Tab-separated table of C-alpha atoms and ligand atoms in Angstrom:
chain	number	residue	atom	x	y	z
A	29	MET	CA	-0.286	-0.039	-0.018
A	30	VAL	CA	2.705	2.204	1.233
A	31	LEU	CA	4.232	1.482	-2.498
A	32	ILE	CA	1.806	1.757	-4.588
A	33	THR	CA	1.059	5.040	-2.871
A	34	GLY	CA	4.478	6.118	-3.118
A	35	VAL	CA	4.287	5.202	-7.167
A	36	LEU	CA	1.355	7.355	-7.651
A	37	CYS	CA	2.757	10.238	-5.216
A	38	ASP	CA	5.468	10.124	-7.638
A	39	LEU	CA	3.892	10.692	-10.706
A	40	THR	CA	4.295	14.366	-12.366
A	41	PRO	CA	0.627	15.822	-13.072
A	42	GLU	CA	1.451	15.224	-16.762
A	43	GLU	CA	2.129	11.609	-16.275
A	44	GLN	CA	-1.241	11.587	-13.928
A	45	GLN	CA	-3.695	13.115	-17.099
A	46	GLU	CA	-1.604	10.841	-19.518
A	47	LEU	CA	-2.876	7.796	-17.333
A	48	ASP	CA	-6.383	9.308	-16.490
A	49	SER	CA	-6.603	9.360	-20.644
A	50	ILE	CA	-5.053	6.162	-21.230
A	51	GLN	CA	-7.875	4.710	-18.367
A	52	ARG	CA	-10.599	6.802	-19.917
A	53	ARG	CA	-9.594	5.002	-23.607
A	54	LYS	CA	-9.803	1.718	-21.738
A	55	GLN	CA	-13.133	2.193	-20.766
A	56	GLU	CA	-14.775	3.380	-23.986
A	57	LEU	CA	-12.862	0.554	-25.832
A	58	LEU	CA	-14.362	-1.759	-23.375
A	59	ALA	CA	-17.653	0.036	-23.637
A	60	ASP	CA	-17.171	-0.258	-27.561
A	61	ILE	CA	-16.287	-4.006	-26.996
A	62	GLN	CA	-19.803	-4.722	-25.116
A	63	ARG	CA	-21.785	-3.301	-27.819
A	64	LEU	CA	-19.675	-5.313	-30.485
A	65	LYS	CA	-21.080	-8.140	-28.413
A	66	VAL	CA	-24.148	-7.763	-28.540
A	67	GLU	CA	-24.329	-6.263	-32.000
A	68	ILE	CA	-22.796	-9.568	-33.175
A	69	ALA	CA	-25.494	-11.647	-30.775
A	70	GLU	CA	-28.228	-9.859	-32.273
A	71	VAL	CA	-26.895	-10.744	-36.239
A	72	THR	CA	-25.974	-13.962	-35.334
A	73	HIS	CA	-29.437	-14.609	-33.768
A	74	GLU	CA	-30.941	-12.748	-37.042
A	75	ILE	CA	-28.543	-14.813	-39.290
A	76	GLU	CA	-29.619	-18.001	-37.357
A	77	SER	CA	-33.791	-17.268	-37.329
A	78	LEU	CA	-33.372	-16.397	-41.203
A	79	GLY	CA	-31.272	-20.009	-41.376
A	80	LEU	CA	-34.025	-21.728	-39.728
A	81	THR	CA	-37.178	-20.129	-41.589
A	82	GLU	CA	-35.414	-21.263	-44.971
A	83	GLU	CA	-34.919	-24.513	-43.665
A	84	ARG	CA	-38.276	-24.900	-42.757
A	85	LYS	CA	-39.107	-23.085	-45.967
A	86	ASN	CA	-37.244	-26.010	-47.617
A	87	ILE	CA	-38.754	-28.799	-45.562
A	88	HIS	CA	-42.178	-27.516	-46.493
A	89	LYS	CA	-41.603	-27.407	-49.929
A	90	SER	CA	-40.304	-30.744	-50.309
A	91	LYS	CA	-42.712	-31.715	-48.655
A	92	GLN	CA	-45.306	-30.881	-51.109
A	93	VAL	CA	-43.035	-32.106	-53.422
A	94	ALA	CA	-43.691	-35.328	-52.063
A	95	MET	CA	-47.465	-35.102	-51.795
A	96	GLY	CA	-47.419	-33.805	-55.421
A	97	ARG	CA	-45.441	-37.397	-56.710
A	98	LYS	CA	-48.193	-39.247	-55.041
A	99	LYS	CA	-51.005	-37.190	-55.921
A	100	PHE	CA	-49.652	-37.808	-59.852
A	101	ASN	CA	-48.979	-41.401	-59.246
A	102	MET	CA	-52.582	-41.375	-58.525
A	103	ASP	CA	-54.076	-39.193	-60.794
A	104	PRO	CA	-51.311	-38.252	-62.956
A	105	LYS	CA	-53.714	-34.689	-63.890
A	106	LYS	CA	-54.596	-33.817	-60.598
A	107	GLY	CA	-50.951	-34.263	-59.292
A	108	ILE	CA	-49.480	-31.608	-62.405
A	109	GLN	CA	-52.300	-29.319	-61.515
A	110	PHE	CA	-51.562	-29.408	-57.536
A	111	MET	CA	-47.636	-28.611	-58.276
A	112	ILE	CA	-48.595	-25.798	-60.499
A	113	GLU	CA	-50.854	-24.604	-57.864
A	114	ASN	CA	-48.141	-24.944	-55.156
A	115	GLY	CA	-45.557	-22.945	-57.327
A	116	LEU	CA	-43.457	-26.321	-57.713
A	117	LEU	CA	-44.148	-26.309	-61.146
A	118	LYS	CA	-44.401	-23.861	-63.914
A	119	SER	CA	-47.084	-24.438	-66.346
A	120	THR	CA	-45.355	-24.989	-69.383
A	121	CYS	CA	-45.177	-27.939	-71.459
A	122	GLU	CA	-41.583	-27.635	-71.351
A	123	ASP	CA	-41.442	-27.591	-67.819
A	124	ILE	CA	-44.254	-30.429	-67.268
A	125	ALA	CA	-42.059	-32.134	-69.787
A	126	GLN	CA	-38.784	-32.147	-68.108
A	127	PHE	CA	-40.382	-32.715	-64.343
A	128	LEU	CA	-41.607	-36.707	-66.521
A	129	TYR	CA	-38.254	-37.023	-68.466
A	130	LYS	CA	-36.724	-36.847	-64.944
A	131	GLY	CA	-39.415	-38.852	-63.359
A	132	GLU	CA	-37.601	-38.941	-60.215
A	133	GLY	CA	-40.322	-40.523	-57.736
A	134	LEU	CA	-43.125	-40.989	-60.040
A	135	ASN	CA	-44.695	-44.246	-61.316
A	136	LYS	CA	-44.034	-44.784	-65.249
A	137	THR	CA	-47.565	-45.961	-65.254
A	138	ALA	CA	-48.895	-43.030	-64.370
A	139	ILE	CA	-46.306	-40.937	-66.957
A	140	GLY	CA	-47.602	-43.747	-69.764
A	141	ASP	CA	-51.066	-42.365	-68.931
A	142	TYR	CA	-50.883	-38.724	-68.655
A	143	LEU	CA	-48.227	-38.620	-71.730
A	144	GLY	CA	-51.061	-40.372	-73.413
A	145	GLU	CA	-54.126	-38.698	-73.255
A	146	ARG	CA	-55.600	-36.729	-75.997
A	147	ASP	CA	-55.725	-32.842	-75.511
A	148	ASP	CA	-53.794	-30.898	-76.644
A	149	LEU	CA	-51.443	-29.887	-73.755
A	150	ASN	CA	-50.641	-34.012	-73.458
A	151	ILE	CA	-49.902	-34.074	-77.303
A	152	HIS	CA	-47.827	-31.459	-76.650
A	153	VAL	CA	-45.916	-32.445	-73.259
A	154	LEU	CA	-45.745	-36.001	-75.580
A	155	HIS	CA	-43.873	-34.250	-78.289
A	156	ILE	CA	-41.165	-32.245	-76.096
A	157	PHE	CA	-41.076	-35.415	-73.778
A	158	VAL	CA	-39.704	-37.596	-76.444
A	159	GLU	CA	-37.397	-34.894	-77.877
A	160	LEU	CA	-35.780	-34.868	-74.230
A	161	HIS	CA	-34.567	-38.642	-75.407
A	162	GLU	CA	-30.930	-37.822	-77.014
A	163	PHE	CA	-30.837	-40.682	-79.997
A	164	MET	CA	-28.299	-39.632	-81.985
A	165	ASP	CA	-26.224	-42.607	-83.556
A	166	LEU	CA	-27.347	-45.101	-81.549
A	167	ASN	CA	-29.331	-47.838	-83.581
A	168	LEU	CA	-33.412	-48.516	-83.467
A	169	VAL	CA	-32.641	-51.030	-80.521
A	170	GLN	CA	-30.697	-48.935	-78.403
A	171	ALA	CA	-33.505	-46.312	-78.793
A	172	LEU	CA	-36.007	-48.133	-78.393
A	173	ARG	CA	-34.599	-49.301	-74.808
A	174	GLN	CA	-34.030	-45.527	-73.501
A	175	PHE	CA	-37.119	-44.613	-74.626
A	176	LEU	CA	-39.680	-48.052	-73.611
A	177	TRP	CA	-37.650	-47.432	-70.322
A	178	SER	CA	-39.007	-43.713	-69.282
A	179	PHE	CA	-42.461	-44.872	-69.110
A	180	ARG	CA	-44.794	-47.064	-69.489
A	181	LEU	CA	-46.708	-47.599	-72.426
A	182	PRO	CA	-50.623	-47.628	-72.239
A	183	GLY	CA	-52.593	-50.002	-73.371
A	184	GLU	CA	-54.688	-48.424	-75.907
A	185	ALA	CA	-54.182	-48.399	-79.831
A	186	GLN	CA	-54.425	-45.022	-80.863
A	187	LYS	CA	-52.356	-43.980	-77.613
A	188	ILE	CA	-49.742	-46.576	-78.814
A	189	ASP	CA	-50.051	-45.560	-82.024
A	190	ARG	CA	-49.310	-41.732	-81.411
A	191	MET	CA	-46.274	-42.794	-78.859
A	192	MET	CA	-44.458	-44.554	-81.520
A	193	GLU	CA	-45.449	-42.576	-83.956
A	194	THR	CA	-43.631	-39.405	-81.871
A	195	PHE	CA	-40.465	-41.776	-81.263
A	196	ALA	CA	-40.069	-42.610	-84.965
A	197	GLN	CA	-39.990	-38.874	-85.887
A	198	ARG	CA	-37.421	-38.032	-83.218
A	199	TYR	CA	-35.324	-41.240	-83.967
A	200	CYS	CA	-35.211	-40.068	-88.006
A	201	GLN	CA	-34.212	-36.393	-87.023
A	202	CYS	CA	-31.589	-37.903	-84.896
A	203	ASN	CA	-30.457	-40.104	-87.327
A	204	PRO	CA	-31.618	-38.780	-90.883
A	205	GLU	CA	-29.815	-40.653	-92.664
A	206	VAL	CA	-31.113	-44.748	-91.657
A	207	PHE	CA	-34.462	-44.558	-92.689
A	208	GLN	CA	-36.229	-43.278	-95.863
A	209	SER	CA	-39.208	-42.124	-94.045
A	210	THR	CA	-40.955	-42.046	-90.407
A	211	ASP	CA	-43.186	-44.801	-91.718
A	212	THR	CA	-40.203	-47.389	-92.219
A	213	CYS	CA	-38.920	-46.985	-88.514
A	214	TYR	CA	-42.491	-47.256	-86.949
A	215	ILE	CA	-42.931	-50.577	-88.748
A	216	LEU	CA	-39.068	-51.593	-88.041
A	217	SER	CA	-40.082	-50.608	-84.444
A	218	PHE	CA	-43.153	-53.191	-84.070
A	219	ALA	CA	-40.962	-55.585	-85.614
A	220	ILE	CA	-38.210	-55.489	-82.776
A	221	ILE	CA	-41.282	-55.532	-79.982
A	222	MET	CA	-42.408	-58.512	-81.783
A	223	LEU	CA	-39.207	-60.431	-82.063
A	224	ASN	CA	-38.118	-59.930	-78.826
A	225	THR	CA	-41.447	-61.580	-77.709
A	226	SER	CA	-40.925	-64.419	-80.063
A	227	LEU	CA	-37.188	-64.895	-79.164
A	228	HIS	CA	-37.525	-64.249	-75.396
A	229	ASN	CA	-41.566	-65.268	-74.276
A	230	PRO	CA	-41.026	-68.798	-73.100
A	231	ASN	CA	-44.601	-69.742	-74.795
A	232	VAL	CA	-43.466	-68.900	-77.642
A	233	LYS	CA	-42.361	-72.151	-79.095
A	234	ASP	CA	-41.222	-70.828	-82.804
A	235	LYS	CA	-38.163	-68.825	-82.635
A	236	PRO	CA	-37.386	-66.679	-86.213
A	237	SER	CA	-33.791	-67.225	-87.336
A	238	VAL	CA	-32.420	-63.909	-88.426
A	239	ASP	CA	-32.858	-65.001	-92.297
A	240	ARG	CA	-36.629	-65.185	-91.478
A	241	PHE	CA	-36.617	-61.310	-89.528
A	242	ILE	CA	-34.880	-60.025	-92.463
A	243	ALA	CA	-37.338	-61.800	-95.038
A	244	MET	CA	-39.793	-60.581	-93.023
A	245	ASN	CA	-38.762	-56.988	-93.323
A	246	ARG	CA	-38.278	-57.191	-96.940
A	247	GLY	CA	-39.841	-53.834	-98.679
A	248	ILE	CA	-40.256	-51.687	-96.023
A	249	ASN	CA	-38.050	-49.068	-96.378
A	250	ASN	CA	-40.545	-46.992	-98.859
A	251	GLY	CA	-40.267	-49.849	-101.782
A	252	GLY	CA	-36.844	-50.813	-101.147
A	253	ASP	CA	-35.016	-53.084	-98.542
A	254	LEU	CA	-32.781	-52.213	-95.360
A	255	PRO	CA	-29.195	-53.269	-95.470
A	256	GLU	CA	-28.793	-56.565	-94.177
A	257	GLU	CA	-25.999	-55.422	-91.914
A	258	LEU	CA	-28.456	-52.909	-90.011
A	259	LEU	CA	-31.400	-55.583	-89.667
A	260	ARG	CA	-28.523	-58.119	-88.368
A	261	ASN	CA	-27.292	-55.896	-85.904
A	262	LEU	CA	-30.729	-55.489	-84.597
A	263	TYR	CA	-31.627	-59.373	-84.271
A	264	ASP	CA	-28.110	-59.882	-82.635
A	265	SER	CA	-28.934	-56.997	-80.136
A	266	ILE	CA	-31.975	-58.345	-79.010
A	267	LYS	CA	-31.226	-62.008	-79.166
A	268	ASN	CA	-28.461	-61.080	-76.340
A	269	GLU	CA	-30.749	-58.856	-74.399
A	270	PRO	CA	-34.639	-58.738	-74.306
A	271	PHE	CA	-35.674	-55.406	-73.990
A	272	LYS	CA	-36.925	-54.691	-70.472
A	273	ILE	CA	-39.880	-52.788	-70.131
A	274	PRO	CA	-40.788	-50.857	-66.787
A	275	GLN	CA	-43.430	-52.670	-64.079
A	276	ASP	CA	-42.809	-55.833	-66.261
A	277	ASP	CA	-45.769	-58.094	-65.026
A	278	GLY	CA	-44.998	-60.737	-67.163
A	279	ASN	CA	-46.991	-59.405	-69.973
A	280	ASP	CA	-44.731	-58.243	-72.759
A	281	LEU	CA	-45.786	-55.056	-74.901
A	282	THR	CA	-46.999	-57.682	-78.096
A	283	HIS	CA	-49.224	-58.896	-75.337
A	284	THR	CA	-50.351	-55.581	-74.994
A	285	PHE	CA	-50.809	-54.480	-78.260
A	286	PHE	CA	-52.097	-57.437	-79.750
A	287	ASN	CA	-54.526	-59.235	-76.411
A	288	PRO	CA	-56.592	-57.118	-74.853
A	289	ASP	CA	-57.373	-60.026	-72.584
A	290	ARG	CA	-59.911	-60.200	-69.833
A	291	GLU	CA	-61.361	-62.943	-67.229
A	292	GLY	CA	-64.029	-63.005	-64.306
A	293	TRP	CA	-67.620	-64.006	-63.094
A	294	LEU	CA	-70.375	-63.260	-65.754
A	295	LEU	CA	-73.757	-64.742	-65.468
A	296	LYS	CA	-74.808	-67.034	-69.027
A	297	LEU	CA	-77.908	-68.401	-69.957
A	298	GLY	CA	-78.068	-72.357	-71.246
A	299	GLY	CA	-78.510	-73.376	-74.367
A	300	GLY	CA	-80.838	-76.407	-73.391
A	301	ARG	CA	-84.385	-76.454	-73.336
A	302	VAL	CA	-84.744	-75.550	-69.786
A	303	LYS	CA	-83.200	-71.846	-69.971
A	304	THR	CA	-81.556	-71.471	-66.563
A	305	TRP	CA	-78.587	-68.763	-65.911
A	306	LYS	CA	-75.273	-70.554	-64.463
A	307	ARG	CA	-72.842	-68.044	-62.864
A	308	ARG	CA	-69.436	-69.152	-64.761
A	309	TRP	CA	-66.292	-68.060	-64.567
A	310	PHE	CA	-65.008	-66.501	-67.972
A	311	ILE	CA	-61.529	-66.261	-69.644
A	312	LEU	CA	-60.579	-64.128	-72.499
A	313	THR	CA	-57.908	-65.223	-74.455
A	314	ASP	CA	-56.410	-66.222	-77.717
A	315	ASN	CA	-59.204	-64.828	-79.682
A	316	CYS	CA	-61.407	-67.600	-77.602
A	317	LEU	CA	-63.678	-67.222	-74.795
A	318	TYR	CA	-63.463	-69.957	-72.317
A	319	TYR	CA	-65.877	-70.782	-69.419
A	320	PHE	CA	-65.141	-72.551	-66.015
A	321	GLU	CA	-67.454	-73.474	-63.094
A	322	TYR	CA	-64.378	-72.606	-60.771
A	323	THR	CA	-61.803	-70.218	-61.207
A	324	THR	CA	-59.494	-73.255	-60.460
A	325	ASP	CA	-60.942	-75.995	-62.611
A	326	LYS	CA	-58.490	-77.360	-65.045
A	327	GLU	CA	-60.589	-77.636	-67.718
A	328	PRO	CA	-63.361	-75.440	-69.159
A	329	ARG	CA	-66.390	-76.379	-69.501
A	330	GLY	CA	-66.928	-74.479	-72.834
A	331	ILE	CA	-65.158	-72.846	-75.637
A	332	ILE	CA	-66.083	-70.268	-77.784
A	333	PRO	CA	-64.375	-69.399	-81.086
A	334	LEU	CA	-64.655	-65.931	-81.344
A	335	GLU	CA	-63.544	-65.804	-85.298
A	336	ASN	CA	-66.060	-64.567	-87.439
A	337	LEU	CA	-69.036	-63.680	-84.601
A	338	GLY	CA	-70.645	-60.525	-83.502
A	339	ILE	CA	-71.319	-58.941	-80.012
A	340	GLN	CA	-73.959	-56.388	-78.869
A	341	GLU	CA	-75.629	-55.106	-76.007
A	342	VAL	CA	-79.200	-56.636	-75.205
A	343	GLU	CA	-82.413	-55.942	-73.088
A	344	ASP	CA	-83.400	-58.739	-70.998
A	345	SER	CA	-86.431	-59.192	-68.656
A	346	LYS	CA	-84.593	-60.839	-66.285
A	347	LYS	CA	-80.789	-59.763	-66.197
A	348	ASN	CA	-79.417	-56.488	-66.267
A	349	ASN	CA	-75.974	-55.420	-67.936
A	350	CYS	CA	-76.624	-58.412	-70.851
A	351	PHE	CA	-74.987	-58.809	-74.102
A	352	GLU	CA	-75.225	-61.600	-76.991
A	353	LEU	CA	-72.375	-62.867	-79.294
A	354	PHE	CA	-74.272	-63.762	-82.402
A	355	ILE	CA	-73.418	-64.375	-86.105
A	356	PRO	CA	-73.997	-61.786	-88.347
A	357	ASP	CA	-76.307	-62.390	-91.267
A	358	ASN	CA	-77.072	-65.483	-90.131
A	359	LYS	CA	-79.850	-65.677	-87.553
A	360	ASP	CA	-80.413	-69.589	-86.820
A	361	GLN	CA	-77.364	-71.079	-87.614
A	362	VAL	CA	-75.318	-72.531	-84.562
A	363	ILE	CA	-72.509	-71.225	-83.180
A	364	LYS	CA	-69.630	-73.116	-83.752
A	365	ALA	CA	-68.226	-73.963	-80.054
A	366	CYS	CA	-68.204	-76.905	-77.624
A	367	LYS	CA	-69.121	-77.974	-74.240
A	368	THR	CA	-68.305	-80.311	-71.885
A	369	GLU	CA	-71.410	-82.449	-70.621
A	370	ALA	CA	-71.534	-83.573	-66.462
A	371	ASP	CA	-70.581	-87.075	-67.365
A	372	GLY	CA	-67.322	-85.443	-69.251
A	373	ARG	CA	-68.089	-86.061	-72.737
A	374	VAL	CA	-66.943	-82.974	-75.123
A	375	VAL	CA	-69.634	-81.987	-77.465
A	376	GLU	CA	-70.670	-79.239	-79.563
A	377	GLY	CA	-72.323	-76.182	-78.257
A	378	ASN	CA	-76.514	-75.853	-79.210
A	379	HIS	CA	-76.449	-71.979	-79.536
A	380	THR	CA	-77.484	-69.435	-81.929
A	381	VAL	CA	-76.984	-66.873	-79.557
A	382	TYR	CA	-74.927	-66.823	-76.141
A	383	ARG	CA	-76.571	-64.066	-74.057
A	384	ILE	CA	-74.529	-62.922	-70.901
A	385	SER	CA	-74.879	-60.978	-68.206
A	386	ALA	CA	-72.441	-58.865	-66.221
A	387	ALA	CA	-72.380	-57.518	-62.730
A	388	SER	CA	-72.534	-54.180	-63.400
A	389	PRO	CA	-72.682	-51.627	-66.488
A	390	GLU	CA	-68.752	-50.741	-66.285
A	391	GLU	CA	-67.820	-54.950	-66.281
A	392	LYS	CA	-70.505	-55.140	-69.191
A	393	GLU	CA	-68.604	-52.439	-71.240
A	394	GLU	CA	-65.435	-53.850	-70.535
A	395	TRP	CA	-65.903	-56.721	-71.820
A	396	ILE	CA	-68.071	-55.709	-74.744
A	397	LYS	CA	-64.947	-53.363	-75.578
A	398	CYS	CA	-62.738	-56.517	-75.112
A	399	ILE	CA	-64.507	-59.069	-77.011
A	400	LYS	CA	-64.536	-56.598	-79.952
A	401	ALA	CA	-61.151	-56.417	-79.796
A	402	ALA	CA	-60.515	-60.054	-80.126
A	403	ILE	CA	-63.143	-60.412	-82.548
A	404	SER	CA	-62.249	-57.216	-85.145
A	405	LYS	CA	-59.261	-57.577	-86.709
A	406	ASP	CA	-56.760	-56.383	-84.001
A	407	PRO	CA	-56.282	-52.164	-84.337
A	408	PHE	CA	-52.326	-52.720	-84.531
A	409	TYR	CA	-52.364	-54.786	-87.471
A	410	GLU	CA	-54.631	-52.772	-89.118
A	411	MET	CA	-52.530	-49.992	-88.372
A	412	LEU	CA	-49.225	-51.693	-89.716
A	413	ALA	CA	-50.695	-53.003	-92.352
A	414	ALA	CA	-51.831	-50.096	-93.605
A	415	ARG	CA	-48.598	-48.073	-93.480
A	416	LYS	CA	-46.974	-51.352	-94.759
A	417	LYS	CA	-48.886	-50.620	-97.719
A	418	LYS	CA	-48.057	-47.097	-97.945
A	419	VAL	CA	-44.151	-47.387	-97.974
A	420	SER	CA	-44.166	-50.526	-100.177
A	421	SER	CA	-46.342	-49.071	-102.951
A	422	ILE	CA	-44.107	-45.366	-102.936
A	423	LYS	CA	-41.702	-47.413	-105.505
A	424	ARG	CA	-44.547	-48.097	-107.869
A	425	ASN	CA	-45.770	-44.946	-107.635
B	526	NAG	C1	-47.628	-48.307	-60.535
B	526	NAG	O1	-49.144	-47.759	-60.725
B	526	NAG	C2	-49.600	-49.111	-61.488
B	526	NAG	C3	-51.240	-48.748	-61.637
B	526	NAG	O2	-51.484	-47.793	-60.892
B	526	NAG	C4	-49.484	-49.862	-60.359
B	526	NAG	O3	-50.192	-51.505	-60.420
B	526	NAG	C5	-47.761	-50.429	-59.634
B	526	NAG	O4	-48.160	-51.336	-59.041
B	526	NAG	C6	-47.263	-49.327	-59.899
B	526	NAG	N1	-45.562	-49.279	-59.337
B	526	NAG	C7	-45.349	-49.083	-58.377
B	526	NAG	C8	-43.768	-49.376	-58.226
B	526	NAG	O5	-45.696	-48.213	-57.518
B	527	NAG	C1	-39.052	-58.888	-74.254
B	527	NAG	O1	-39.370	-59.857	-73.870
B	527	NAG	C2	-39.102	-60.614	-72.174
B	527	NAG	C3	-39.533	-61.700	-72.139
B	527	NAG	O2	-40.978	-62.364	-72.707
B	527	NAG	C4	-40.416	-59.501	-71.789
B	527	NAG	O3	-39.982	-59.922	-70.337
B	527	NAG	C5	-40.385	-58.062	-71.917
B	527	NAG	O4	-41.071	-57.887	-71.151
B	527	NAG	C6	-39.943	-57.674	-73.310
B	527	NAG	N1	-40.076	-56.434	-73.474
B	527	NAG	C7	-41.108	-55.822	-74.278
B	527	NAG	C8	-40.855	-54.657	-74.839
B	527	NAG	O5	-41.805	-56.531	-74.648
B	528	NAG	C1	-80.503	-77.797	-79.783
B	528	NAG	O1	-81.360	-77.253	-79.407
B	528	NAG	C2	-82.591	-77.235	-80.398
B	528	NAG	C3	-83.841	-76.170	-79.623
B	528	NAG	O2	-83.551	-75.445	-78.517
B	528	NAG	C4	-83.303	-79.065	-79.887
B	528	NAG	O3	-84.476	-78.947	-80.725
B	528	NAG	C5	-81.781	-79.829	-80.296
B	528	NAG	O4	-82.619	-80.893	-80.431
B	528	NAG	C6	-80.705	-79.206	-79.344
B	528	NAG	N1	-79.854	-80.338	-80.531
B	528	NAG	C7	-78.951	-80.577	-79.090
B	528	NAG	C8	-77.978	-81.780	-80.183
B	528	NAG	O5	-78.678	-80.872	-77.899
């Protein structure tokens, strides 16, 4: 204490002044630092809370995107509408097409349904979607692999036709030297898809050779032949590796194009003298209608080949939702069909018409549609045949 007092006492007035000013500056500095600290704390807090809301916004957004995808997978149109309304997607065909092309979290069946719709908007989106595919320097099989993997083709002939036409246009745009016309590309695409089934489906016993494949595609290049080398390459590619389609349910595309099969319970009016309605399990396949007593039966009770038959809706006094199979222009002739008697004998059927009743108007419509498709020459064969005729006649004209 003595010492300190002594020291203090030893200061000259100037020194004392200087010391005081140093002390003051120190105080001021400390106050400044304190203020800065508070400011920093405030700013940091602001930044943190800013980050938090940003983060919260992001979480909210990704939740909405997930919701949009879910909605899309259940109902594509509603899903797209939801995304647009919530600012997750711009309302332009380009943006929608991009969204589908990326396809993240989207069900490929739903993508196919959306792209297949007949509205102008959907058709426009389809075109942009297909143009997002890059096919330059790919052979047709490689391009088809890419294309058919990006969505699942819907089952309806008109839709498939539109989509495959768009594909053929894009392929020819990317590879202008390969085919004489988009029709050639279209026809060959179908030939390749059918080749895939012939070569890889175990139910198809008859496996075409490469020479037969080449022969089958004669004249499709606007009347001329495609280079054998090209066809051989495509054949080998398919032979070495089957086409994959998304959500492969065992029904390959050939099945989708050419067999609108169906099965289910229906009531059938008996052909005997006493007419009774019997519940039967019907299976429509291979252009025939088979019916069984039980779903698990191995042998059908009856087989009705659909060739040359007609189908029409009819009113029945006892049953709703009826339709009839009949022979056009031939009222009294018995329909060529067979059935198994209770004792196991197989006998010819004795129906001039088959009258059938479905459980609901919707089921009736579906059955009529599918049976019509099976009866009429398949719309696909017709569409393909028309194009083949077109490309093979060009040379002559
Ligand atoms: C996609 O949708 C189809 C039809 O709704 C459905 O059968 C299929 O299981 C779905 N696929 C996936 C992976 O969810
Ligand atoms: C190709 O054949 C395989 C085997 O039958 C089948 O799983 C696949 O779906 C077929 N691909 C197309 C595009 O039809
Ligand atoms: C077929 O039905 C007609 C009348 O509906 C009957 O007269 C005829 O005997 C039947 N034939 C057979 C083989 O059951």
